[in-house]
Amino acid sequence: MAMAFPRGDGPPPAECRIRGHGQVGLRPADRGKATRRSLGGTRRRRGEAARGTKDASWRETLGDLDSSFESGGVRTREEATTSGKLCVLRDDSSHPTPYESAWEEQKRLVSSKCLQLERGQVLTQDLLLVQHEAVYTLGAGSTTDHLLFDEEDPPLPLFRTERGGEVTYHGPGQLVLYPVMDLRSFEQDLHWYMRTLEEVVIRTLGALGLEGERVEGLTGVWVEGKKVAAIGVRAKRWITYHGLALNVTTDLSPFENIVPCGIQDRGVTSVYDLLAGAKGGEKGLDKDALLKDVATELLNSFEELFGVEYCLVD
């Protein structure tokens, strides 16, 4: 199924709705309801397990939040737009979609933003949240030495992309976040940008009671020595694309056909396996509920760390 992204350049579409801070991850059926899930008792309050994050109490229910942007005491639509912090959110993570669709959409958005820059227009930001159909991708400078199969006869579709980094796998159960943003509205520093993406994952994991960590000299996030999130980005005129991939309920077996991210001595893991392990090996978690809950946490962490105001596109 192709991604049904809105087309067109310029300002956000008329149907784009500003939401209250912290309520961005709610699916249409969940909005206005008390939807905090226990995930079998594994969740903790935000900040308890996330080292270095602010000590803030996690809301008891998402439904308690005011859904009105203006009454939330934050920026108006006009202020968010002129500050460059209005972010059009396209959440297509409810089902796997082809890698090429999201890739082409990112390139279209980058081209559109470059054109807007030439016209002297203030840019809005864009954020795509997806799952992918199973695929392997290579970075711009990746070696094929990390493919444990014949490049001419891959077990899954194989793409060489513009992003940094080595080979990785994308597939169902993995949440992929693609920010297409003008770093001039944030920090013109790709190192800062990648570290902030790592912190998005670390805070997300912390909200689930898991302690994510960085490894010196490497990009990504690890838990218990295994990689749970990969990051590979590209920027054109300070406009970013590509992004981060977090294994949630991912089937990890396709990683056995590659050396993930070119790192020989470290394995991969998923949020599902980590939570199941924390419960003594029990794997009775609801995978669909877990995926939705992690998507909510991921979007909220991104919103907090980058200081954006989401504009939702149905």
PDB file of C-alpha atoms in Angstrom:
ATOM      1  CA  MET A   1       0.000   0.000   0.000  1.00  0.00           C
ATOM      2  CA  ALA A   2       1.380   3.397  -0.934  1.00  0.00           C
ATOM      3  CA  MET A   3       1.562   6.121   1.681  1.00  0.00           C
ATOM      4  CA  ALA A   4      -1.273   8.620   1.416  1.00  0.00           C
ATOM      5  CA  PHE A   5       0.814  11.721   2.069  1.00  0.00           C
ATOM      6  CA  PRO A   6      -0.784  15.081   1.327  1.00  0.00           C
ATOM      7  CA  ARG A   7       0.727  16.764  -1.683  1.00  0.00           C
ATOM      8  CA  GLY A   8       1.576  20.369  -2.333  1.00  0.00           C
ATOM      9  CA  ASP A   9       4.062  22.970  -1.165  1.00  0.00           C
ATOM     10  CA  GLY A  10       3.840  26.010   1.061  1.00  0.00           C
ATOM     11  CA  PRO A  11       1.967  26.309   4.371  1.00  0.00           C
ATOM     12  CA  PRO A  12       0.393  23.358   6.196  1.00  0.00           C
ATOM     13  CA  PRO A  13      -2.861  22.069   4.696  1.00  0.00           C
ATOM     14  CA  ALA A  14      -6.129  23.574   5.923  1.00  0.00           C
ATOM     15  CA  GLU A  15      -7.122  20.300   7.588  1.00  0.00           C
ATOM     16  CA  CYS A  16      -3.920  20.306   9.642  1.00  0.00           C
ATOM     17  CA  ARG A  17      -4.978  20.578  13.302  1.00  0.00           C
ATOM     18  CA  ILE A  18      -2.822  21.953  16.111  1.00  0.00           C
ATOM     19  CA  ARG A  19      -2.965  19.705  19.171  1.00  0.00           C
ATOM     20  CA  GLY A  20      -2.228  20.300  22.834  1.00  0.00           C
ATOM     21  CA  HIS A  21       1.295  19.535  24.043  1.00  0.00           C
ATOM     22  CA  GLY A  22       1.750  15.891  24.925  1.00  0.00           C
ATOM     23  CA  GLN A  23      -1.342  14.607  23.135  1.00  0.00           C
ATOM     24  CA  VAL A  24       0.226  14.183  19.726  1.00  0.00           C
ATOM     25  CA  GLY A  25       0.626  10.433  19.757  1.00  0.00           C
ATOM     26  CA  LEU A  26      -3.032   9.622  20.137  1.00  0.00           C
ATOM     27  CA  ARG A  27      -4.705   7.775  17.292  1.00  0.00           C
ATOM     28  CA  PRO A  28      -8.119   9.187  16.222  1.00  0.00           C
ATOM     29  CA  ALA A  29      -9.993   6.451  18.115  1.00  0.00           C
ATOM     30  CA  ASP A  30      -8.021   7.183  21.291  1.00  0.00           C
ATOM     31  CA  ARG A  31      -8.299  10.963  21.494  1.00  0.00           C
ATOM     32  CA  GLY A  32     -10.170  12.170  24.541  1.00  0.00           C
ATOM     33  CA  LYS A  33      -9.941   8.791  26.270  1.00  0.00           C
ATOM     34  CA  ALA A  34      -7.843   7.726  29.217  1.00  0.00           C
ATOM     35  CA  THR A  35      -5.458   5.486  27.298  1.00  0.00           C
ATOM     36  CA  ARG A  36      -2.459   4.952  29.550  1.00  0.00           C
ATOM     37  CA  ARG A  37      -1.608   1.255  29.246  1.00  0.00           C
ATOM     38  CA  SER A  38       0.075  -0.780  31.949  1.00  0.00           C
ATOM     39  CA  LEU A  39       1.931  -3.091  29.519  1.00  0.00           C
ATOM     40  CA  GLY A  40       1.747  -5.832  32.099  1.00  0.00           C
ATOM     41  CA  GLY A  41       2.987  -3.559  34.873  1.00  0.00           C
ATOM     42  CA  THR A  42       6.321  -2.770  33.238  1.00  0.00           C
ATOM     43  CA  ARG A  43       5.819   0.949  32.687  1.00  0.00           C
ATOM     44  CA  ARG A  44       7.209   3.577  35.046  1.00  0.00           C
ATOM     45  CA  ARG A  45       6.662   7.259  35.439  1.00  0.00           C
ATOM     46  CA  ARG A  46       8.580   9.360  32.937  1.00  0.00           C
ATOM     47  CA  GLY A  47      12.081  10.145  34.148  1.00  0.00           C
ATOM     48  CA  GLU A  48      12.503   7.280  36.648  1.00  0.00           C
ATOM     49  CA  ALA A  49      14.666   5.172  34.360  1.00  0.00           C
ATOM     50  CA  ALA A  50      15.930   7.759  31.876  1.00  0.00           C
ATOM     51  CA  ARG A  51      19.309   8.873  33.142  1.00  0.00           C
ATOM     52  CA  GLY A  52      19.956  12.589  32.846  1.00  0.00           C
ATOM     53  CA  THR A  53      16.378  13.573  32.008  1.00  0.00           C
ATOM     54  CA  LYS A  54      14.322  16.038  33.969  1.00  0.00           C
ATOM     55  CA  ASP A  55      12.393  14.763  36.976  1.00  0.00           C
ATOM     56  CA  ALA A  56       8.837  15.245  35.812  1.00  0.00           C
ATOM     57  CA  SER A  57       5.747  13.273  36.777  1.00  0.00           C
ATOM     58  CA  TRP A  58       4.192  11.329  33.959  1.00  0.00           C
ATOM     59  CA  ARG A  59       0.562  12.180  33.384  1.00  0.00           C
ATOM     60  CA  GLU A  60      -1.926   9.724  34.814  1.00  0.00           C
ATOM     61  CA  THR A  61      -3.983   9.665  31.628  1.00  0.00           C
ATOM     62  CA  LEU A  62      -3.562  11.156  28.220  1.00  0.00           C
ATOM     63  CA  GLY A  63      -7.266  11.958  28.296  1.00  0.00           C
ATOM     64  CA  ASP A  64      -6.738  14.481  31.101  1.00  0.00           C
ATOM     65  CA  LEU A  65      -4.896  16.829  28.762  1.00  0.00           C
ATOM     66  CA  ASP A  66      -6.538  19.823  27.131  1.00  0.00           C
ATOM     67  CA  SER A  67      -6.705  19.194  23.384  1.00  0.00           C
ATOM     68  CA  SER A  68      -6.930  22.921  22.614  1.00  0.00           C
ATOM     69  CA  PHE A  69      -3.631  24.392  21.415  1.00  0.00           C
ATOM     70  CA  GLU A  70      -4.396  27.969  22.475  1.00  0.00           C
ATOM     71  CA  SER A  71      -5.727  27.061  25.939  1.00  0.00           C
ATOM     72  CA  GLY A  72      -2.593  25.025  26.615  1.00  0.00           C
ATOM     73  CA  GLY A  73      -0.591  28.195  27.241  1.00  0.00           C
ATOM     74  CA  VAL A  74       1.758  27.647  24.301  1.00  0.00           C
ATOM     75  CA  ARG A  75       2.350  29.343  20.962  1.00  0.00           C
ATOM     76  CA  THR A  76      -0.420  30.237  18.543  1.00  0.00           C
ATOM     77  CA  ARG A  77      -0.365  28.758  15.053  1.00  0.00           C
ATOM     78  CA  GLU A  78       1.050  32.017  13.679  1.00  0.00           C
ATOM     79  CA  GLU A  79       3.796  32.189  16.331  1.00  0.00           C
ATOM     80  CA  ALA A  80       4.753  28.557  15.802  1.00  0.00           C
ATOM     81  CA  THR A  81       4.880  29.056  12.035  1.00  0.00           C
ATOM     82  CA  THR A  82       7.013  32.208  12.117  1.00  0.00           C
ATOM     83  CA  SER A  83       9.410  30.666  14.650  1.00  0.00           C
ATOM     84  CA  GLY A  84       9.957  27.666  12.381  1.00  0.00           C
ATOM     85  CA  LYS A  85       8.704  25.308  15.107  1.00  0.00           C
ATOM     86  CA  LEU A  86       5.393  24.283  13.529  1.00  0.00           C
ATOM     87  CA  CYS A  87       5.787  20.618  12.558  1.00  0.00           C
ATOM     88  CA  VAL A  88       3.394  18.828  10.211  1.00  0.00           C
ATOM     89  CA  LEU A  89       3.038  15.287  11.560  1.00  0.00           C
ATOM     90  CA  ARG A  90       2.110  12.439   9.224  1.00  0.00           C
ATOM     91  CA  ASP A  91       1.579   9.235  11.194  1.00  0.00           C
ATOM     92  CA  ASP A  92       1.297   6.261   8.858  1.00  0.00           C
ATOM     93  CA  SER A  93       2.604   3.713  11.350  1.00  0.00           C
ATOM     94  CA  SER A  94      -0.542   1.582  11.626  1.00  0.00           C
ATOM     95  CA  HIS A  95       0.611  -0.728   8.816  1.00  0.00           C
ATOM     96  CA  PRO A  96       3.841  -1.495   6.906  1.00  0.00           C
ATOM     97  CA  THR A  97       4.389   0.565   3.759  1.00  0.00           C
ATOM     98  CA  PRO A  98       7.003   0.356   0.996  1.00  0.00           C
ATOM     99  CA  TYR A  99      10.378   1.886   1.763  1.00  0.00           C
ATOM    100  CA  GLU A 100      10.428   3.670  -1.606  1.00  0.00           C
ATOM    101  CA  SER A 101       7.241   5.609  -0.776  1.00  0.00           C
ATOM    102  CA  ALA A 102       8.660   7.252   2.331  1.00  0.00           C
ATOM    103  CA  TRP A 103      12.025   7.787   0.644  1.00  0.00           C
ATOM    104  CA  GLU A 104      10.455   9.585  -2.317  1.00  0.00           C
ATOM    105  CA  GLU A 105       8.250  11.658  -0.022  1.00  0.00           C
ATOM    106  CA  GLN A 106      11.265  12.809   1.978  1.00  0.00           C
ATOM    107  CA  LYS A 107      13.098  13.859  -1.175  1.00  0.00           C
ATOM    108  CA  ARG A 108      10.010  15.711  -2.376  1.00  0.00           C
ATOM    109  CA  LEU A 109       9.765  17.570   0.921  1.00  0.00           C
ATOM    110  CA  VAL A 110      13.466  18.475   0.849  1.00  0.00           C
ATOM    111  CA  SER A 111      13.140  19.848  -2.697  1.00  0.00           C
ATOM    112  CA  SER A 112      10.040  21.804  -1.698  1.00  0.00           C
ATOM    113  CA  LYS A 113      11.805  23.337   1.305  1.00  0.00           C
ATOM    114  CA  CYS A 114      14.839  24.292  -0.778  1.00  0.00           C
ATOM    115  CA  LEU A 115      12.499  26.079  -3.190  1.00  0.00           C
ATOM    116  CA  GLN A 116      10.794  27.862  -0.291  1.00  0.00           C
ATOM    117  CA  LEU A 117      14.206  28.996   0.979  1.00  0.00           C
ATOM    118  CA  GLU A 118      14.996  30.487  -2.420  1.00  0.00           C
ATOM    119  CA  ARG A 119      11.696  32.388  -2.218  1.00  0.00           C
ATOM    120  CA  GLY A 120      12.535  33.680   1.264  1.00  0.00           C
ATOM    121  CA  GLN A 121       9.621  31.856   2.877  1.00  0.00           C
ATOM    122  CA  VAL A 122       9.540  30.673   6.499  1.00  0.00           C
ATOM    123  CA  LEU A 123       9.573  26.890   6.563  1.00  0.00           C
ATOM    124  CA  THR A 124       7.396  24.553   8.558  1.00  0.00           C
ATOM    125  CA  GLN A 125       8.970  21.284   9.663  1.00  0.00           C
ATOM    126  CA  ASP A 126       7.762  17.803   8.694  1.00  0.00           C
ATOM    127  CA  LEU A 127       7.824  14.530  10.592  1.00  0.00           C
ATOM    128  CA  LEU A 128       6.908  11.150   9.116  1.00  0.00           C
ATOM    129  CA  LEU A 129       6.281   8.117  11.341  1.00  0.00           C
ATOM    130  CA  VAL A 130       6.090   4.780   9.551  1.00  0.00           C
ATOM    131  CA  GLN A 131       6.628   1.052   9.599  1.00  0.00           C
ATOM    132  CA  HIS A 132       8.187  -0.486   6.511  1.00  0.00           C
ATOM    133  CA  GLU A 133       7.759  -3.619   4.504  1.00  0.00           C
ATOM    134  CA  ALA A 134      10.875  -5.767   4.913  1.00  0.00           C
ATOM    135  CA  VAL A 135      13.928  -4.247   3.224  1.00  0.00           C
ATOM    136  CA  TYR A 136      17.686  -3.787   3.596  1.00  0.00           C
ATOM    137  CA  THR A 137      19.227  -0.361   3.066  1.00  0.00           C
ATOM    138  CA  LEU A 138      22.825   0.751   2.607  1.00  0.00           C
ATOM    139  CA  GLY A 139      24.249   4.158   3.435  1.00  0.00           C
ATOM    140  CA  ALA A 140      25.891   6.326   0.792  1.00  0.00           C
ATOM    141  CA  GLY A 141      29.359   5.062   1.634  1.00  0.00           C
ATOM    142  CA  SER A 142      28.445   1.586   2.885  1.00  0.00           C
ATOM    143  CA  THR A 143      30.620  -1.362   1.999  1.00  0.00           C
ATOM    144  CA  THR A 144      28.959  -4.529   0.732  1.00  0.00           C
ATOM    145  CA  ASP A 145      31.349  -6.519   2.934  1.00  0.00           C
ATOM    146  CA  HIS A 146      28.696  -6.390   5.655  1.00  0.00           C
ATOM    147  CA  LEU A 147      26.164  -8.229   3.493  1.00  0.00           C
ATOM    148  CA  LEU A 148      26.132 -11.932   4.339  1.00  0.00           C
ATOM    149  CA  PHE A 149      24.393 -12.760   1.062  1.00  0.00           C
ATOM    150  CA  ASP A 150      24.983 -12.318  -2.646  1.00  0.00           C
ATOM    151  CA  GLU A 151      24.337  -8.671  -3.515  1.00  0.00           C
ATOM    152  CA  GLU A 152      22.968  -9.780  -6.889  1.00  0.00           C
ATOM    153  CA  ASP A 153      20.450 -12.139  -5.253  1.00  0.00           C
ATOM    154  CA  PRO A 154      19.318 -10.536  -1.963  1.00  0.00           C
ATOM    155  CA  PRO A 155      16.718 -12.285   0.218  1.00  0.00           C
ATOM    156  CA  LEU A 156      14.877  -8.943   0.520  1.00  0.00           C
ATOM    157  CA  PRO A 157      14.820  -5.747  -1.554  1.00  0.00           C
ATOM    158  CA  LEU A 158      18.119  -3.881  -1.190  1.00  0.00           C
ATOM    159  CA  PHE A 159      18.524  -0.108  -1.627  1.00  0.00           C
ATOM    160  CA  ARG A 160      21.529   2.170  -1.518  1.00  0.00           C
ATOM    161  CA  THR A 161      20.471   5.513  -0.053  1.00  0.00           C
ATOM    162  CA  GLU A 162      21.972   8.948   0.639  1.00  0.00           C
ATOM    163  CA  ARG A 163      22.062   8.565   4.433  1.00  0.00           C
ATOM    164  CA  GLY A 164      25.140   8.036   6.550  1.00  0.00           C
ATOM    165  CA  GLY A 165      25.954   4.709   8.158  1.00  0.00           C
ATOM    166  CA  GLU A 166      26.241   1.107   7.047  1.00  0.00           C
ATOM    167  CA  VAL A 167      23.685  -1.581   6.211  1.00  0.00           C
ATOM    168  CA  THR A 168      20.525  -1.998   8.275  1.00  0.00           C
ATOM    169  CA  TYR A 169      17.176  -3.754   8.131  1.00  0.00           C
ATOM    170  CA  HIS A 170      13.702  -2.191   8.178  1.00  0.00           C
ATOM    171  CA  GLY A 171      10.539  -4.210   8.596  1.00  0.00           C
ATOM    172  CA  PRO A 172       7.167  -4.605  10.320  1.00  0.00           C
ATOM    173  CA  GLY A 173       7.171  -3.872  14.030  1.00  0.00           C
ATOM    174  CA  GLN A 174       9.926  -1.282  13.694  1.00  0.00           C
ATOM    175  CA  LEU A 175       8.998   2.389  14.129  1.00  0.00           C
ATOM    176  CA  VAL A 176      10.884   4.686  11.773  1.00  0.00           C
ATOM    177  CA  LEU A 177      10.912   8.426  12.360  1.00  0.00           C
ATOM    178  CA  TYR A 178      11.862  10.683   9.438  1.00  0.00           C
ATOM    179  CA  PRO A 179      12.273  14.364  10.416  1.00  0.00           C
ATOM    180  CA  VAL A 180      12.477  16.651   7.382  1.00  0.00           C
ATOM    181  CA  MET A 181      13.496  19.813   9.184  1.00  0.00           C
ATOM    182  CA  ASP A 182      15.450  23.005   8.651  1.00  0.00           C
ATOM    183  CA  LEU A 183      18.188  22.936  11.291  1.00  0.00           C
ATOM    184  CA  ARG A 184      18.474  26.715  11.056  1.00  0.00           C
ATOM    185  CA  SER A 185      15.375  26.770  13.269  1.00  0.00           C
ATOM    186  CA  PHE A 186      17.197  24.612  15.833  1.00  0.00           C
ATOM    187  CA  GLU A 187      21.001  24.133  15.832  1.00  0.00           C
ATOM    188  CA  GLN A 188      23.124  24.096  12.675  1.00  0.00           C
ATOM    189  CA  ASP A 189      25.074  21.147  13.997  1.00  0.00           C
ATOM    190  CA  LEU A 190      24.608  17.588  12.736  1.00  0.00           C
ATOM    191  CA  HIS A 191      26.413  16.175  15.781  1.00  0.00           C
ATOM    192  CA  TRP A 192      23.895  17.934  18.052  1.00  0.00           C
ATOM    193  CA  TYR A 193      21.063  16.708  15.840  1.00  0.00           C
ATOM    194  CA  MET A 194      22.078  13.034  15.990  1.00  0.00           C
ATOM    195  CA  ARG A 195      22.700  13.174  19.748  1.00  0.00           C
ATOM    196  CA  THR A 196      19.233  14.693  20.174  1.00  0.00           C
ATOM    197  CA  LEU A 197      17.679  11.888  18.114  1.00  0.00           C
ATOM    198  CA  GLU A 198      19.457   9.429  20.410  1.00  0.00           C
ATOM    199  CA  GLU A 199      17.994  11.244  23.412  1.00  0.00           C
ATOM    200  CA  VAL A 200      14.516  10.949  21.871  1.00  0.00           C
ATOM    201  CA  VAL A 201      14.940   7.170  21.954  1.00  0.00           C
ATOM    202  CA  ILE A 202      16.510   7.165  25.432  1.00  0.00           C
ATOM    203  CA  ARG A 203      13.575   9.127  26.869  1.00  0.00           C
ATOM    204  CA  THR A 204      11.095   6.887  25.081  1.00  0.00           C
ATOM    205  CA  LEU A 205      12.718   3.805  26.566  1.00  0.00           C
ATOM    206  CA  GLY A 206      12.846   5.439  29.992  1.00  0.00           C
ATOM    207  CA  ALA A 207       9.085   5.976  29.902  1.00  0.00           C
ATOM    208  CA  LEU A 208       8.761   2.210  29.395  1.00  0.00           C
ATOM    209  CA  GLY A 209      11.058   1.367  32.303  1.00  0.00           C
ATOM    210  CA  LEU A 210      14.091   0.585  30.128  1.00  0.00           C
ATOM    211  CA  GLU A 211      17.494   2.254  30.367  1.00  0.00           C
ATOM    212  CA  GLY A 212      18.907   3.142  26.973  1.00  0.00           C
ATOM    213  CA  GLU A 213      22.506   4.204  26.610  1.00  0.00           C
ATOM    214  CA  ARG A 214      25.002   5.518  24.109  1.00  0.00           C
ATOM    215  CA  VAL A 215      28.256   3.786  23.213  1.00  0.00           C
ATOM    216  CA  GLU A 216      31.262   6.041  22.803  1.00  0.00           C
ATOM    217  CA  GLY A 217      32.333   6.409  19.190  1.00  0.00           C
ATOM    218  CA  LEU A 218      29.143   4.834  17.812  1.00  0.00           C
ATOM    219  CA  THR A 219      25.772   6.225  16.746  1.00  0.00           C
ATOM    220  CA  GLY A 220      22.528   4.737  18.023  1.00  0.00           C
ATOM    221  CA  VAL A 221      21.025   3.514  21.287  1.00  0.00           C
ATOM    222  CA  TRP A 222      21.776   0.304  23.170  1.00  0.00           C
ATOM    223  CA  VAL A 223      20.145  -1.577  26.044  1.00  0.00           C
ATOM    224  CA  GLU A 224      22.093  -4.246  27.913  1.00  0.00           C
ATOM    225  CA  GLY A 225      24.814  -4.157  25.268  1.00  0.00           C
ATOM    226  CA  LYS A 226      22.480  -4.726  22.306  1.00  0.00           C
ATOM    227  CA  LYS A 227      21.399  -2.145  19.760  1.00  0.00           C
ATOM    228  CA  VAL A 228      17.724  -1.241  19.860  1.00  0.00           C
ATOM    229  CA  ALA A 229      17.750   1.876  17.653  1.00  0.00           C
ATOM    230  CA  ALA A 230      19.775   2.861  14.588  1.00  0.00           C
ATOM    231  CA  ILE A 231      20.274   6.389  13.277  1.00  0.00           C
ATOM    232  CA  GLY A 232      21.372   7.498   9.821  1.00  0.00           C
ATOM    233  CA  VAL A 233      20.774  10.982   8.444  1.00  0.00           C
ATOM    234  CA  ARG A 234      21.473  13.271   5.531  1.00  0.00           C
ATOM    235  CA  ALA A 235      21.190  17.054   5.227  1.00  0.00           C
ATOM    236  CA  LYS A 236      20.898  19.305   2.185  1.00  0.00           C
ATOM    237  CA  ARG A 237      21.257  23.039   2.845  1.00  0.00           C
ATOM    238  CA  TRP A 238      20.708  22.179   6.542  1.00  0.00           C
ATOM    239  CA  ILE A 239      17.443  20.403   5.734  1.00  0.00           C
ATOM    240  CA  THR A 240      17.466  16.911   7.216  1.00  0.00           C
ATOM    241  CA  TYR A 241      16.039  13.659   5.941  1.00  0.00           C
ATOM    242  CA  HIS A 242      16.297   9.961   6.772  1.00  0.00           C
ATOM    243  CA  GLY A 243      16.285   9.501  10.562  1.00  0.00           C
ATOM    244  CA  LEU A 244      15.961   6.840  13.267  1.00  0.00           C
ATOM    245  CA  ALA A 245      14.607   3.291  13.460  1.00  0.00           C
ATOM    246  CA  LEU A 246      13.504   1.737  16.769  1.00  0.00           C
ATOM    247  CA  ASN A 247      12.933  -2.013  17.022  1.00  0.00           C
ATOM    248  CA  VAL A 248       9.666  -2.477  18.909  1.00  0.00           C
ATOM    249  CA  THR A 249       8.014  -5.778  17.991  1.00  0.00           C
ATOM    250  CA  THR A 250      10.407  -6.434  15.125  1.00  0.00           C
ATOM    251  CA  ASP A 251      11.273  -9.939  13.930  1.00  0.00           C
ATOM    252  CA  LEU A 252      15.036  -9.784  14.436  1.00  0.00           C
ATOM    253  CA  SER A 253      15.939 -12.798  12.270  1.00  0.00           C
ATOM    254  CA  PRO A 254      16.594 -10.717   9.082  1.00  0.00           C
ATOM    255  CA  PHE A 255      19.465  -9.021  10.937  1.00  0.00           C
ATOM    256  CA  GLU A 256      21.252 -12.391  10.801  1.00  0.00           C
ATOM    257  CA  ASN A 257      21.859 -11.830   7.069  1.00  0.00           C
ATOM    258  CA  ILE A 258      23.909  -8.672   7.650  1.00  0.00           C
ATOM    259  CA  VAL A 259      26.445  -7.133  10.011  1.00  0.00           C
ATOM    260  CA  PRO A 260      24.052  -4.480  11.378  1.00  0.00           C
ATOM    261  CA  CYS A 261      25.517  -1.000  11.015  1.00  0.00           C
ATOM    262  CA  GLY A 262      28.872  -2.652  10.333  1.00  0.00           C
ATOM    263  CA  ILE A 263      29.396  -3.472  14.033  1.00  0.00           C
ATOM    264  CA  GLN A 264      30.750  -6.983  14.437  1.00  0.00           C
ATOM    265  CA  ASP A 265      30.672  -7.553  18.192  1.00  0.00           C
ATOM    266  CA  ARG A 266      27.253  -6.268  19.249  1.00  0.00           C
ATOM    267  CA  GLY A 267      23.838  -7.807  18.678  1.00  0.00           C
ATOM    268  CA  VAL A 268      20.408  -6.254  18.214  1.00  0.00           C
ATOM    269  CA  THR A 269      17.312  -6.344  20.376  1.00  0.00           C
ATOM    270  CA  SER A 270      13.741  -5.019  20.490  1.00  0.00           C
ATOM    271  CA  VAL A 271      11.552  -3.273  23.033  1.00  0.00           C
ATOM    272  CA  TYR A 272       9.288  -6.320  23.088  1.00  0.00           C
ATOM    273  CA  ASP A 273      12.125  -8.723  23.917  1.00  0.00           C
ATOM    274  CA  LEU A 274      13.506  -6.376  26.568  1.00  0.00           C
ATOM    275  CA  LEU A 275      10.149  -6.000  28.302  1.00  0.00           C
ATOM    276  CA  ALA A 276       9.513  -9.733  28.077  1.00  0.00           C
ATOM    277  CA  GLY A 277      12.945 -10.372  29.575  1.00  0.00           C
ATOM    278  CA  ALA A 278      12.170  -7.999  32.436  1.00  0.00           C
ATOM    279  CA  LYS A 279       9.163 -10.208  33.202  1.00  0.00           C
ATOM    280  CA  GLY A 280      11.210 -13.388  33.446  1.00  0.00           C
ATOM    281  CA  GLY A 281      10.913 -14.406  29.812  1.00  0.00           C
ATOM    282  CA  GLU A 282       7.142 -14.045  29.631  1.00  0.00           C
ATOM    283  CA  LYS A 283       6.053 -13.000  26.144  1.00  0.00           C
ATOM    284  CA  GLY A 284       2.396 -12.269  26.762  1.00  0.00           C
ATOM    285  CA  LEU A 285       2.513  -8.587  25.896  1.00  0.00           C
ATOM    286  CA  ASP A 286      -0.011  -7.298  23.383  1.00  0.00           C
ATOM    287  CA  LYS A 287       2.181  -6.410  20.408  1.00  0.00           C
ATOM    288  CA  ASP A 288      -0.314  -4.059  18.778  1.00  0.00           C
ATOM    289  CA  ALA A 289      -0.858  -2.152  22.028  1.00  0.00           C
ATOM    290  CA  LEU A 290       2.887  -1.993  22.633  1.00  0.00           C
ATOM    291  CA  LEU A 291       3.572  -0.612  19.162  1.00  0.00           C
ATOM    292  CA  LYS A 292       0.951   2.122  19.585  1.00  0.00           C
ATOM    293  CA  ASP A 293       2.182   3.001  23.044  1.00  0.00           C
ATOM    294  CA  VAL A 294       5.799   3.272  21.935  1.00  0.00           C
ATOM    295  CA  ALA A 295       4.716   5.438  18.986  1.00  0.00           C
ATOM    296  CA  THR A 296       3.010   7.795  21.440  1.00  0.00           C
ATOM    297  CA  GLU A 297       6.094   7.982  23.662  1.00  0.00           C
ATOM    298  CA  LEU A 298       8.383   8.485  20.673  1.00  0.00           C
ATOM    299  CA  LEU A 299       6.363  11.394  19.305  1.00  0.00           C
ATOM    300  CA  ASN A 300       6.022  13.026  22.707  1.00  0.00           C
ATOM    301  CA  SER A 301       9.765  12.757  23.369  1.00  0.00           C
ATOM    302  CA  PHE A 302      10.539  14.264  19.962  1.00  0.00           C
ATOM    303  CA  GLU A 303       8.114  17.117  20.628  1.00  0.00           C
ATOM    304  CA  GLU A 304       9.697  17.894  23.997  1.00  0.00           C
ATOM    305  CA  LEU A 305      13.323  17.738  22.906  1.00  0.00           C
ATOM    306  CA  PHE A 306      12.988  19.707  19.671  1.00  0.00           C
ATOM    307  CA  GLY A 307      10.407  22.143  21.057  1.00  0.00           C
ATOM    308  CA  VAL A 308       8.072  21.769  18.079  1.00  0.00           C
ATOM    309  CA  GLU A 309       4.308  22.204  17.956  1.00  0.00           C
ATOM    310  CA  TYR A 310       2.604  19.418  16.035  1.00  0.00           C
ATOM    311  CA  CYS A 311       0.062  19.971  13.325  1.00  0.00           C
ATOM    312  CA  LEU A 312      -1.696  16.665  12.674  1.00  0.00           C
ATOM    313  CA  VAL A 313      -2.743  15.559   9.200  1.00  0.00           C
ATOM    314  CA  ASP A 314      -5.513  12.938   9.182  1.00  0.00           C
TER     315      ASP A 314
END
